[in-house]
Structures are given as structure tokens and as C-alpha cells.
Amino acid sequence: MSKQVNNKMVGGFLVTALALLVVGVMIFGSGTFFEKTETRVMHFQGAIKGLTIGSPVLLKGVKVGTVSNIVVNYDPSKLTVDIPVYIALNPSSFSIIGGEAPKTLEAQRKRTKDLIAHGLRAQLQTQSLITGQLVVALDFFPDTPVKLVNPDGPVIEIPTIPSALDQLSDTLKRINLDEIATQTSAVLEGLAKLVNAPELKASLKDLQTIMQKTKSTMSIVESRAQPLADEVVGTVTDTRKLVNQTNERVARLSNSAEAILQKTDNGLGPLVASLNTASNTATDTLLAAKKALEQADNMLGKDSHFRYQINNALEELAAAASSIRDLAAYLERHPEALIEGKK
């Protein structure tokens, strides 16, 4: 007769095998079991709730490692607690351009110091708002100070900066909420007094009265504005007609005056020429008389009556010639004198 199989032993064996299979897949499937990593340490200020072993380490959003250990260091002499966070960086996640990766610890320390001088910092960031999980984010912040707890320790240290939540918390701590509340209360109290002041109510009532009067005045102005505008338009039209008529009359008068002056100029030329001829003739006569007088001077005495008459005639003739000359010159300058007379 065969021995009965123990079901509990079979079930336990299957569960153990399944667990070993899962662990093997996790270890060997991730590809990190035989992979060499580089360890770095960081000291964050503030709480690190949400950061666990296995949390990803990101460099500009790319996963380059994981959190390998979190330790709580207590110093009884100073009564302080320090929580260093150790991370394991995967060298295969980095590709060195124009060189090779440092192999010794000193070479790695020097390379890390160069990156820190260039601004390499570690910061806690929220991975999920729902779960509250955190990640370690590596990035470059060259304008931030370098704070190291143990720069010459056995593990290379990367400086940290406060998270965005910590920065917001520090900003809120610097705000004096009590003072703001007091000032806000004073402002609200002042507004309440202003709103309930009888002077404000009276001013609003006066303003309403003024608005009603203004509305009535505008209605009156609108009712009278259109007739006034029509009158202005009519006046402008009449003025334009009057100006046009005046321009026509002035044009006709100007044409008449030009015609009269043209006729005057046509008749004035021969007259002036005749006067010039008469003046020249008188001048010639005077010269001839002078010559005759010189010839007769030898025959007539100085006290002769005949000579006296001749002298008077010559003087009158000279005066007549001068008058003719003056008249001709005046008419040349003022031809309108023939129409209007001498002024």
C-alpha cells in the first residue's frame, strides 16, 4: 500500500520555488546584480519623507542610479541627527566624450570636484503628488553655495540644495503673518467706517442730484443744438453766396479799370510826345533868340528899350518851356491825372 502525499509540504515547496523565481527575476533581470556601481553620499536639509531605498536618481530627468541606503546618524554630544543618503550610480548610464571614465577613487573624486565647481547639486523632488514619493534629482545650479558635511570622507559627497517645498516653507516663515493680519484688519475697519460714514451717503445723494440735473441739461442742449446747427449752416451758405457775388463784381470792376487805363495809356503817348516836341521847339527857339541877341548886342546898347523888351520875351519863353517840360514829366509819372485831375 503506497504512502499518502503530504499536501502541505507540496504547497510549501511550490511557494518557496515561486518566491525564489521572483527574486531571481528581479535581481538578474534588472541587469544590476553583476554590474559595478559608484557610491555617492548626500546630506539633505529637512525631512526626507517619501524617499526610500530603491528610489530613482535622475540627472536632468534621466535615470542614472538608485538610492542604495539611508542611515540615521545621532550625535549624543551635540544632540543632533544627520541622515546621509547613499546612492549607487550606474557608470554605464554615462558616455564620456573625448576621454575615458575615471577608474580610481582619487580620479573619481577629482572629476566630482570639477562637476561640483561647475554647479553640480542634488535636490529632492516629488515623483508623485498622489503617493508622495520622492526622487533624487541631480542638476547644475552654479549660482548656489556649496555645503559639504564631510568633504574628505571615505565616500565622495555631492552638495545639496533645498527642495522647492523647503524653499516655499522658508519664504512663508519669513513672512510676518500676524502683522499682515493686523494691517488687513485695520484696512477693513477703515473701509467699514468709510462706507458707513454719513458724509459719504450725503455725497452720493448730491452726486445723484447732479447727474439728474446734468441729464436734464443735456436734453435741453440736444433739443436746441439742431436748430442752431441749421442756422449756422444757412449763414455759412449765405456768406458763401455773398463772397461769390462780391468776387464777380470786383472782377468786372477790375476789367473796366484795366480798359480805362489801357485807353488812357493809348492817348497819353501822343500827348506826351507833342509836349516833348513843343518843349524841344521852344528850346531851339530860345537858343536861336540868344544867338540873335548876341549878334544884336553889338548894335544895341545896354539901356535900350528894344533890348529890354527882347529880354522879357526871352524870359517868358524860357518859363513856358520849363512849364511844358514839368507837365510832360508829371504826366509820365501820373497818367491818371488826365482822368481824375491833379491832386
Short mmCIF file of C-alpha atoms in Angstrom, two decimals:
data_model
loop_
_atom_site.label_atom_id
_atom_site.label_comp_id
_atom_site.label_asym_id
_atom_site.label_seq_id
_atom_site.Cartn_x
_atom_site.Cartn_y
_atom_site.Cartn_z
CA MET A 1 0.00 0.00 0.00
CA SER A 2 1.51 3.38 -1.14
CA LYS A 3 2.25 6.19 1.28
CA GLN A 4 -0.15 9.22 1.08
CA VAL A 5 1.42 12.54 -0.18
CA ASN A 6 1.53 15.44 2.30
CA ASN A 7 -0.29 18.33 0.59
CA LYS A 8 1.15 20.93 2.98
CA MET A 9 4.71 20.02 2.10
CA VAL A 10 3.95 20.22 -1.61
CA GLY A 11 2.30 23.62 -1.23
CA GLY A 12 5.19 24.98 0.82
CA PHE A 13 7.66 23.76 -1.76
CA LEU A 14 5.76 25.45 -4.57
CA VAL A 15 5.51 28.75 -2.70
CA THR A 16 9.24 28.70 -1.92
CA ALA A 17 10.11 27.98 -5.53
CA LEU A 18 7.86 30.76 -6.75
CA ALA A 19 9.43 33.25 -4.33
CA LEU A 20 12.91 32.27 -5.43
CA LEU A 21 11.85 32.68 -9.04
CA VAL A 22 10.54 36.20 -8.41
CA VAL A 23 13.70 37.22 -6.57
CA GLY A 24 15.84 35.80 -9.34
CA VAL A 25 13.94 37.68 -11.99
CA MET A 26 14.23 40.91 -10.03
CA ILE A 27 17.93 40.52 -9.44
CA PHE A 28 19.14 39.03 -12.68
CA GLY A 29 16.50 40.63 -14.89
CA SER A 30 17.43 44.14 -13.85
CA GLY A 31 20.96 43.60 -15.03
CA THR A 32 22.47 45.18 -11.91
CA PHE A 33 23.49 42.12 -9.99
CA PHE A 34 26.88 41.80 -11.65
CA GLU A 35 27.13 45.48 -12.61
CA LYS A 36 29.69 47.68 -10.86
CA THR A 37 28.32 50.91 -9.38
CA GLU A 38 29.83 54.07 -7.90
CA THR A 39 28.66 55.22 -4.48
CA ARG A 40 27.99 58.85 -3.56
CA VAL A 41 26.58 60.36 -0.38
CA MET A 42 24.39 63.42 0.19
CA HIS A 43 23.11 65.22 3.27
CA PHE A 44 19.70 66.83 2.73
CA GLN A 45 18.35 69.57 4.96
CA GLY A 46 14.84 68.93 6.20
CA ALA A 47 12.62 65.88 6.13
CA ILE A 48 13.09 63.17 3.52
CA LYS A 49 9.73 61.50 3.96
CA GLY A 50 8.84 59.74 0.72
CA LEU A 51 12.44 58.82 -0.12
CA THR A 52 13.14 55.09 0.19
CA ILE A 53 15.82 52.61 -0.77
CA GLY A 54 15.38 51.98 -4.47
CA SER A 55 14.10 55.49 -5.24
CA PRO A 56 15.45 56.62 -8.61
CA VAL A 57 18.33 59.06 -9.05
CA LEU A 58 17.82 61.33 -12.07
CA LEU A 59 20.29 63.53 -13.96
CA LYS A 60 18.32 66.13 -15.94
CA GLY A 61 15.38 63.71 -15.92
CA VAL A 62 17.37 60.61 -16.98
CA LYS A 63 17.71 57.76 -14.51
CA VAL A 64 21.39 57.17 -13.71
CA GLY A 65 21.13 55.24 -10.43
CA THR A 66 19.10 54.44 -7.32
CA VAL A 67 19.11 55.15 -3.61
CA SER A 68 21.16 52.35 -2.05
CA ASN A 69 20.98 53.19 1.66
CA ILE A 70 19.56 55.69 4.14
CA VAL A 71 21.22 55.96 7.55
CA VAL A 72 20.31 57.92 10.67
CA ASN A 73 23.42 59.26 12.47
CA TYR A 74 22.85 60.51 16.01
CA ASP A 75 25.50 62.61 17.79
CA PRO A 76 24.85 62.44 21.56
CA SER A 77 27.44 65.12 22.32
CA LYS A 78 25.73 67.68 20.09
CA LEU A 79 22.25 66.16 20.32
CA THR A 80 21.93 66.37 16.54
CA VAL A 81 20.63 63.93 13.96
CA ASP A 82 22.09 63.63 10.47
CA ILE A 83 20.59 61.44 7.76
CA PRO A 84 23.05 60.69 4.97
CA VAL A 85 21.56 59.29 1.78
CA TYR A 86 23.74 56.93 -0.24
CA ILE A 87 23.16 56.47 -3.95
CA ALA A 88 24.56 53.95 -6.40
CA LEU A 89 25.40 55.47 -9.78
CA ASN A 90 25.47 53.25 -12.84
CA PRO A 91 28.60 54.08 -14.91
CA SER A 92 27.03 52.52 -17.99
CA SER A 93 24.48 55.34 -17.98
CA PHE A 94 27.26 57.82 -18.79
CA SER A 95 29.15 58.17 -22.05
CA ILE A 96 32.45 60.05 -21.83
CA ILE A 97 33.16 62.19 -24.92
CA GLY A 98 36.82 62.76 -25.72
CA GLY A 99 38.15 60.68 -22.82
CA GLU A 100 37.56 57.72 -20.55
CA ALA A 101 35.81 57.28 -17.23
CA PRO A 102 37.95 57.67 -14.09
CA LYS A 103 38.84 54.28 -12.62
CA THR A 104 40.49 55.06 -9.28
CA LEU A 105 38.79 56.66 -6.30
CA GLU A 106 41.06 59.70 -6.46
CA ALA A 107 40.30 60.21 -10.14
CA GLN A 108 36.57 59.92 -9.41
CA ARG A 109 36.90 62.38 -6.52
CA LYS A 110 38.71 64.90 -8.76
CA ARG A 111 36.11 64.52 -11.52
CA THR A 112 33.30 65.02 -8.99
CA LYS A 113 35.01 68.15 -7.59
CA ASP A 114 35.21 69.58 -11.10
CA LEU A 115 31.50 68.91 -11.62
CA ILE A 116 30.68 70.48 -8.24
CA ALA A 117 32.69 73.58 -9.19
CA HIS A 118 30.64 73.69 -12.38
CA GLY A 119 27.41 73.66 -10.33
CA LEU A 120 26.50 70.00 -9.73
CA ARG A 121 23.92 69.81 -6.90
CA ALA A 122 21.42 67.25 -5.57
CA GLN A 123 17.82 68.13 -4.77
CA LEU A 124 14.78 66.21 -3.59
CA GLN A 125 11.84 66.41 -5.99
CA THR A 126 8.34 64.98 -5.89
CA GLN A 127 7.85 61.95 -8.10
CA SER A 128 4.11 61.60 -7.47
CA LEU A 129 1.75 64.00 -5.75
CA ILE A 130 -0.63 61.13 -5.02
CA THR A 131 1.84 58.79 -3.31
CA GLY A 132 4.23 61.48 -2.09
CA GLN A 133 7.24 59.54 -3.39
CA LEU A 134 10.48 61.49 -3.79
CA VAL A 135 13.41 61.17 -6.18
CA VAL A 136 16.97 62.46 -6.01
CA ALA A 137 17.45 64.93 -8.87
CA LEU A 138 20.98 65.83 -9.99
CA ASP A 139 21.41 69.05 -11.95
CA PHE A 140 23.65 72.07 -12.30
CA PHE A 141 22.98 75.19 -10.20
CA PRO A 142 26.18 77.27 -10.45
CA ASP A 143 24.76 80.23 -8.51
CA THR A 144 24.11 78.21 -5.33
CA PRO A 145 26.56 77.79 -2.42
CA VAL A 146 28.50 74.57 -1.84
CA LYS A 147 27.63 72.97 1.51
CA LEU A 148 29.52 69.77 2.40
CA VAL A 149 29.30 67.91 5.74
CA ASN A 150 32.39 65.70 5.30
CA PRO A 151 34.22 66.71 2.10
CA ASP A 152 37.22 64.44 2.83
CA GLY A 153 35.19 61.40 3.93
CA PRO A 154 35.65 57.90 2.54
CA VAL A 155 32.62 58.35 0.25
CA ILE A 156 32.54 61.18 -2.30
CA GLU A 157 29.92 63.73 -1.22
CA ILE A 158 27.65 65.76 -3.51
CA PRO A 159 26.33 69.06 -2.09
CA THR A 160 22.58 69.57 -1.83
CA ILE A 161 20.16 72.46 -2.16
CA PRO A 162 16.71 72.82 -0.53
CA SER A 163 13.74 71.42 -2.39
CA ALA A 164 11.09 73.70 -3.85
CA LEU A 165 8.80 72.82 -0.95
CA ASP A 166 11.51 73.68 1.58
CA GLN A 167 12.20 77.00 -0.18
CA LEU A 168 8.49 77.84 -0.07
CA SER A 169 8.37 76.91 3.61
CA ASP A 170 11.35 79.16 4.37
CA THR A 171 9.70 82.03 2.49
CA LEU A 172 6.48 81.60 4.45
CA LYS A 173 8.43 81.53 7.71
CA ARG A 174 9.97 84.91 6.88
CA ILE A 175 6.53 86.43 6.35
CA ASN A 176 5.06 88.05 9.44
CA LEU A 177 1.52 86.74 9.22
CA ASP A 178 0.46 88.46 12.45
CA GLU A 179 1.50 91.86 11.11
CA ILE A 180 -0.28 91.21 7.81
CA ALA A 181 -3.44 90.16 9.68
CA THR A 182 -3.28 93.31 11.84
CA GLN A 183 -2.84 95.57 8.81
CA THR A 184 -5.63 93.80 6.94
CA SER A 185 -7.95 94.18 9.92
CA ALA A 186 -7.13 97.90 10.13
CA VAL A 187 -7.81 98.35 6.41
CA LEU A 188 -11.14 96.54 6.64
CA GLU A 189 -12.12 98.60 9.67
CA GLY A 190 -11.27 101.81 7.81
CA LEU A 191 -13.31 100.70 4.81
CA ALA A 192 -16.25 99.91 7.06
CA LYS A 193 -16.10 103.38 8.61
CA LEU A 194 -15.85 104.98 5.18
CA VAL A 195 -18.79 103.04 3.77
CA ASN A 196 -20.99 103.77 6.77
CA ALA A 197 -19.97 107.44 7.07
CA PRO A 198 -22.91 109.88 6.74
CA GLU A 199 -20.72 112.21 4.66
CA LEU A 200 -20.35 109.51 2.02
CA LYS A 201 -24.08 108.92 1.89
CA ALA A 202 -24.70 112.68 1.53
CA SER A 203 -22.06 112.89 -1.21
CA LEU A 204 -23.66 110.02 -3.10
CA LYS A 205 -27.04 111.71 -2.83
CA ASP A 206 -25.60 115.02 -4.09
CA LEU A 207 -23.89 113.16 -6.90
CA GLN A 208 -27.19 111.58 -7.92
CA THR A 209 -28.85 115.02 -7.95
CA ILE A 210 -26.02 116.44 -10.06
CA MET A 211 -26.31 113.56 -12.52
CA GLN A 212 -30.05 114.13 -12.89
CA LYS A 213 -29.53 117.87 -13.50
CA THR A 214 -26.77 117.13 -15.96
CA LYS A 215 -29.04 114.72 -17.81
CA SER A 216 -31.79 117.36 -18.00
CA THR A 217 -29.32 119.99 -19.21
CA MET A 218 -28.02 117.66 -21.90
CA SER A 219 -31.57 117.01 -23.08
CA ILE A 220 -32.18 120.77 -23.41
CA VAL A 221 -28.88 121.26 -25.22
CA GLU A 222 -29.66 118.42 -27.62
CA SER A 223 -33.11 119.89 -28.37
CA ARG A 224 -31.61 123.30 -29.18
CA ALA A 225 -28.44 122.18 -30.82
CA GLN A 226 -30.06 121.01 -34.07
CA PRO A 227 -31.87 124.32 -34.87
CA LEU A 228 -28.70 126.23 -34.03
CA ALA A 229 -26.71 123.97 -36.31
CA ASP A 230 -29.22 124.54 -39.12
CA GLU A 231 -28.92 128.32 -38.66
CA VAL A 232 -25.14 128.12 -38.75
CA VAL A 233 -25.27 126.06 -41.94
CA GLY A 234 -27.65 128.59 -43.52
CA THR A 235 -25.43 131.51 -42.50
CA VAL A 236 -22.39 129.83 -43.98
CA THR A 237 -24.27 129.19 -47.23
CA ASP A 238 -25.43 132.83 -47.49
CA THR A 239 -21.93 134.07 -46.73
CA ARG A 240 -20.50 131.86 -49.45
CA LYS A 241 -23.03 133.25 -51.97
CA LEU A 242 -22.20 136.84 -50.94
CA VAL A 243 -18.49 136.20 -51.33
CA ASN A 244 -19.05 134.73 -54.80
CA GLN A 245 -21.15 137.73 -55.86
CA THR A 246 -18.54 140.15 -54.49
CA ASN A 247 -15.80 138.32 -56.36
CA GLU A 248 -17.78 138.60 -59.60
CA ARG A 249 -18.37 142.35 -59.11
CA VAL A 250 -14.75 143.01 -58.23
CA ALA A 251 -13.67 141.09 -61.33
CA ARG A 252 -15.95 143.18 -63.56
CA LEU A 253 -14.73 146.43 -61.93
CA SER A 254 -11.13 145.35 -62.37
CA ASN A 255 -11.72 144.62 -66.05
CA SER A 256 -13.33 148.07 -66.53
CA ALA A 257 -10.44 149.82 -64.79
CA GLU A 258 -7.93 147.97 -66.92
CA ALA A 259 -9.79 149.00 -70.07
CA ILE A 260 -9.85 152.68 -68.97
CA LEU A 261 -6.17 152.64 -68.13
CA GLN A 262 -5.43 150.98 -71.47
CA LYS A 263 -7.30 153.73 -73.29
CA THR A 264 -5.58 156.38 -71.20
CA ASP A 265 -2.18 154.87 -71.97
CA ASN A 266 -3.02 154.84 -75.70
CA GLY A 267 -3.98 158.56 -75.67
CA LEU A 268 -1.28 159.67 -73.30
CA GLY A 269 1.59 158.60 -75.55
CA PRO A 270 0.92 161.05 -78.41
CA LEU A 271 0.16 163.85 -75.94
CA VAL A 272 3.43 163.41 -74.14
CA ALA A 273 5.23 163.21 -77.46
CA SER A 274 3.59 166.50 -78.59
CA LEU A 275 4.55 168.20 -75.35
CA ASN A 276 8.11 166.99 -75.72
CA THR A 277 8.17 168.28 -79.29
CA ALA A 278 6.84 171.69 -78.19
CA SER A 279 9.39 171.84 -75.42
CA ASN A 280 12.17 171.00 -77.82
CA THR A 281 10.91 173.60 -80.28
CA ALA A 282 10.77 176.24 -77.56
CA THR A 283 14.27 175.33 -76.50
CA ASP A 284 15.52 175.63 -80.06
CA THR A 285 13.76 178.98 -80.40
CA LEU A 286 15.35 180.19 -77.18
CA LEU A 287 18.79 179.20 -78.38
CA ALA A 288 18.21 180.92 -81.70
CA ALA A 289 16.99 184.02 -79.91
CA LYS A 290 20.06 184.02 -77.72
CA LYS A 291 22.26 183.82 -80.77
CA ALA A 292 20.31 186.67 -82.39
CA LEU A 293 20.59 188.70 -79.21
CA GLU A 294 24.31 188.14 -79.12
CA GLN A 295 24.53 189.32 -82.69
CA ALA A 296 22.38 192.35 -81.94
CA ASP A 297 24.18 193.04 -78.70
CA ASN A 298 26.85 194.84 -80.53
CA MET A 299 24.27 197.04 -82.22
CA LEU A 300 22.01 197.78 -79.21
CA GLY A 301 23.06 199.47 -76.05
CA LYS A 302 22.60 198.07 -72.58
CA ASP A 303 19.89 200.59 -71.71
CA SER A 304 17.98 200.24 -74.97
CA HIS A 305 14.16 199.80 -74.68
CA PHE A 306 14.18 197.34 -77.54
CA ARG A 307 16.71 195.19 -75.77
CA TYR A 308 14.56 195.26 -72.58
CA GLN A 309 11.51 194.00 -74.50
CA ILE A 310 13.55 191.26 -76.09
CA ASN A 311 14.85 190.14 -72.70
CA ASN A 312 11.31 189.96 -71.27
CA ALA A 313 10.14 187.91 -74.22
CA LEU A 314 13.04 185.51 -73.81
CA GLU A 315 12.34 185.09 -70.09
CA GLU A 316 8.64 184.38 -70.72
CA LEU A 317 9.59 181.93 -73.45
CA ALA A 318 12.02 180.17 -71.08
CA ALA A 319 9.34 179.97 -68.36
CA ALA A 320 6.85 178.50 -70.85
CA ALA A 321 9.35 175.88 -71.96
CA SER A 322 10.07 174.94 -68.33
CA SER A 323 6.34 174.60 -67.58
CA ILE A 324 5.82 172.39 -70.60
CA ARG A 325 8.76 170.22 -69.50
CA ASP A 326 7.36 169.87 -65.96
CA LEU A 327 3.88 168.99 -67.25
CA ALA A 328 5.26 166.29 -69.54
CA ALA A 329 7.29 164.78 -66.69
CA TYR A 330 4.28 164.79 -64.31
CA LEU A 331 2.02 163.13 -66.87
CA GLU A 332 4.61 160.41 -67.41
CA ARG A 333 4.61 159.69 -63.67
CA HIS A 334 0.85 160.16 -63.12
CA PRO A 335 -1.14 159.30 -66.28
CA GLU A 336 -4.34 159.01 -64.22
CA ALA A 337 -4.24 162.83 -63.77
CA LEU A 338 -5.83 163.19 -67.21
CA ILE A 339 -8.98 161.48 -65.78
CA GLU A 340 -9.03 162.44 -62.11
CA GLY A 341 -7.16 165.76 -62.33
CA LYS A 342 -4.07 166.79 -60.38
CA LYS A 343 -4.33 166.19 -56.61
#
